[in-house]
Amino acid sequence: MAAPTAYALIATDLDGTLLRGDDTLSDRSLAALARVAEAGARHLVVTGRPAPRVRPLLDDLGSTGLAVCGQGAQVYDAGANRLLWSVTLDRELAETALGKIEAEVGQVYVAVDQDGVEGLTLIEPGYLMPHPTLPAVRVDRRDDLWCAPISKVLLRHPDLSDDELAATARSVVGSLATVTMSGPGTVELQPCGITKATGLALAAAHLGLGPRETIAFGDMPNDIPMFDWAAHGVAMANAHPELKAVADEITLSNEDDGIAVVLERLFFRLEELSGTGEL
């Protein structure tokens, strides 16, 4: 059955958006997404997390379809447990970019997400994971981070705010990498030109869908390209001011089921009207 609104594709970020602070999904959100699927729309996770860190959440959602991971650097097929598409960040360019950033702000603490469906998250001494529930492997020295292909680099500074670190990184990195800010304590370097919109466009095309049929939900500046691409962008109440400034709509917070509130309004009310013959 065709979706009862113009939105046949529901693109959602995870952290701070669909997930609650404890990394769980509410029953209301799960029920809303299930009813949307019954109505014929597709749900697509679009996250900064790499594919191996997304797989358990897709299991919770009962999803065997596609997911956009690694800030758009990966399109992951959950059912086949394989990457349909991936782009890696050149490790020499990453080291050069780090050198330029540290020349401006002093030492930063660094982690990397390795490429592939079994890729590890490696963290150097001093780096603290922003999500302590996510598994990571600590290495002895920075050089050990570059032992295998990577999809992105994660940065933290002991004193600067995320906004300050991201602004400085953008000013010196240039075309070496794309700089994103995806959450508290999470400034990232990814392949130049790669954004969430890159992966979302590829995944949507694979599903036979496009931007005019897409509604997107997010909470951080890394979601801005996704909002620019989609027909309608919905920021959470807890979203960063930069994202709120470009959103078409602001919903409740991730803790208050903001996604479910919008989906219930868009889909379920129209289902009721259709059932009464008022449409």
PDB file of N, CA and C in Angstrom, residues 88-100 146 150 153 173 175-177 189 191-192:
ATOM      1  N   THR A  88      36.624   5.460   2.087  1.00  0.00           N
ATOM      2  CA  THR A  88      37.548   5.565   3.210  1.00  0.00           C
ATOM      3  C   THR A  88      38.257   6.917   3.201  1.00  0.00           C
ATOM      4  N   LEU A  89      38.717   7.290   4.379  1.00  0.00           N
ATOM      5  CA  LEU A  89      39.493   8.520   4.543  1.00  0.00           C
ATOM      6  C   LEU A  89      40.972   8.158   4.419  1.00  0.00           C
ATOM      7  N   ASP A  90      41.653   8.772   3.475  1.00  0.00           N
ATOM      8  CA  ASP A  90      43.076   8.519   3.288  1.00  0.00           C
ATOM      9  C   ASP A  90      43.822   8.808   4.596  1.00  0.00           C
ATOM     10  N   ARG A  91      44.597   7.831   5.055  1.00  0.00           N
ATOM     11  CA  ARG A  91      45.206   7.955   6.374  1.00  0.00           C
ATOM     12  C   ARG A  91      46.320   9.000   6.396  1.00  0.00           C
ATOM     13  N   GLU A  92      47.025   9.177   5.290  1.00  0.00           N
ATOM     14  CA  GLU A  92      48.049  10.228   5.241  1.00  0.00           C
ATOM     15  C   GLU A  92      47.409  11.613   5.285  1.00  0.00           C
ATOM     16  N   LEU A  93      46.294  11.760   4.575  1.00  0.00           N
ATOM     17  CA  LEU A  93      45.583  13.037   4.626  1.00  0.00           C
ATOM     18  C   LEU A  93      45.054  13.300   6.029  1.00  0.00           C
ATOM     19  N   ALA A  94      44.573  12.249   6.687  1.00  0.00           N
ATOM     20  CA  ALA A  94      44.060  12.400   8.054  1.00  0.00           C
ATOM     21  C   ALA A  94      45.167  12.869   8.992  1.00  0.00           C
ATOM     22  N   GLU A  95      46.357  12.285   8.873  1.00  0.00           N
ATOM     23  CA  GLU A  95      47.465  12.701   9.729  1.00  0.00           C
ATOM     24  C   GLU A  95      47.873  14.145   9.437  1.00  0.00           C
ATOM     25  N   THR A  96      47.862  14.519   8.169  1.00  0.00           N
ATOM     26  CA  THR A  96      48.189  15.899   7.811  1.00  0.00           C
ATOM     27  C   THR A  96      47.165  16.864   8.396  1.00  0.00           C
ATOM     28  N   ALA A  97      45.890  16.505   8.295  1.00  0.00           N
ATOM     29  CA  ALA A  97      44.834  17.354   8.852  1.00  0.00           C
ATOM     30  C   ALA A  97      44.983  17.491  10.361  1.00  0.00           C
ATOM     31  N   LEU A  98      45.282  16.399  11.030  1.00  0.00           N
ATOM     32  CA  LEU A  98      45.479  16.452  12.487  1.00  0.00           C
ATOM     33  C   LEU A  98      46.643  17.376  12.840  1.00  0.00           C
ATOM     34  N   GLY A  99      47.716  17.302  12.064  1.00  0.00           N
ATOM     35  CA  GLY A  99      48.855  18.166  12.320  1.00  0.00           C
ATOM     36  C   GLY A  99      48.496  19.635  12.200  1.00  0.00           C
ATOM     37  N   LYS A 100      47.702  19.977  11.204  1.00  0.00           N
ATOM     38  CA  LYS A 100      47.272  21.364  11.032  1.00  0.00           C
ATOM     39  C   LYS A 100      46.389  21.826  12.186  1.00  0.00           C
ATOM     40  N   TRP A 146      46.398   3.872  12.616  1.00  0.00           N
ATOM     41  CA  TRP A 146      46.402   3.835  11.162  1.00  0.00           C
ATOM     42  C   TRP A 146      46.711   2.446  10.613  1.00  0.00           C
ATOM     43  N   ILE A 150      40.285   3.369   7.308  1.00  0.00           N
ATOM     44  CA  ILE A 150      39.348   4.010   8.232  1.00  0.00           C
ATOM     45  C   ILE A 150      38.271   4.768   7.460  1.00  0.00           C
ATOM     46  N   VAL A 153      37.778  10.003  11.441  1.00  0.00           N
ATOM     47  CA  VAL A 153      38.565  10.304  12.633  1.00  0.00           C
ATOM     48  C   VAL A 153      37.683  11.101  13.586  1.00  0.00           C
ATOM     49  N   VAL A 173      41.703  22.774   7.747  1.00  0.00           N
ATOM     50  CA  VAL A 173      41.736  21.477   7.075  1.00  0.00           C
ATOM     51  C   VAL A 173      41.545  21.619   5.565  1.00  0.00           C
ATOM     52  N   SER A 175      40.552  21.112   1.926  1.00  0.00           N
ATOM     53  CA  SER A 175      40.055  19.979   1.151  1.00  0.00           C
ATOM     54  C   SER A 175      40.621  18.641   1.613  1.00  0.00           C
ATOM     55  N   LEU A 176      41.361  18.630   2.703  1.00  0.00           N
ATOM     56  CA  LEU A 176      41.908  17.368   3.201  1.00  0.00           C
ATOM     57  C   LEU A 176      40.811  16.435   3.703  1.00  0.00           C
ATOM     58  N   ALA A 177      39.748  17.024   4.258  1.00  0.00           N
ATOM     59  CA  ALA A 177      38.670  16.220   4.838  1.00  0.00           C
ATOM     60  C   ALA A 177      37.454  17.107   5.034  1.00  0.00           C
ATOM     61  N   LEU A 189      36.434  14.041  11.359  1.00  0.00           N
ATOM     62  CA  LEU A 189      36.969  14.229  10.016  1.00  0.00           C
ATOM     63  C   LEU A 189      36.547  13.034   9.185  1.00  0.00           C
ATOM     64  N   PRO A 191      35.911  11.625   4.774  1.00  0.00           N
ATOM     65  CA  PRO A 191      36.396  11.903   3.418  1.00  0.00           C
ATOM     66  C   PRO A 191      35.823  13.195   2.852  1.00  0.00           C
ATOM     67  N   CYS A 192      36.649  13.942   2.155  1.00  0.00           N
ATOM     68  CA  CYS A 192      36.227  15.237   1.619  1.00  0.00           C
ATOM     69  C   CYS A 192      35.012  15.073   0.709  1.00  0.00           C
TER      70      CYS A 192
END
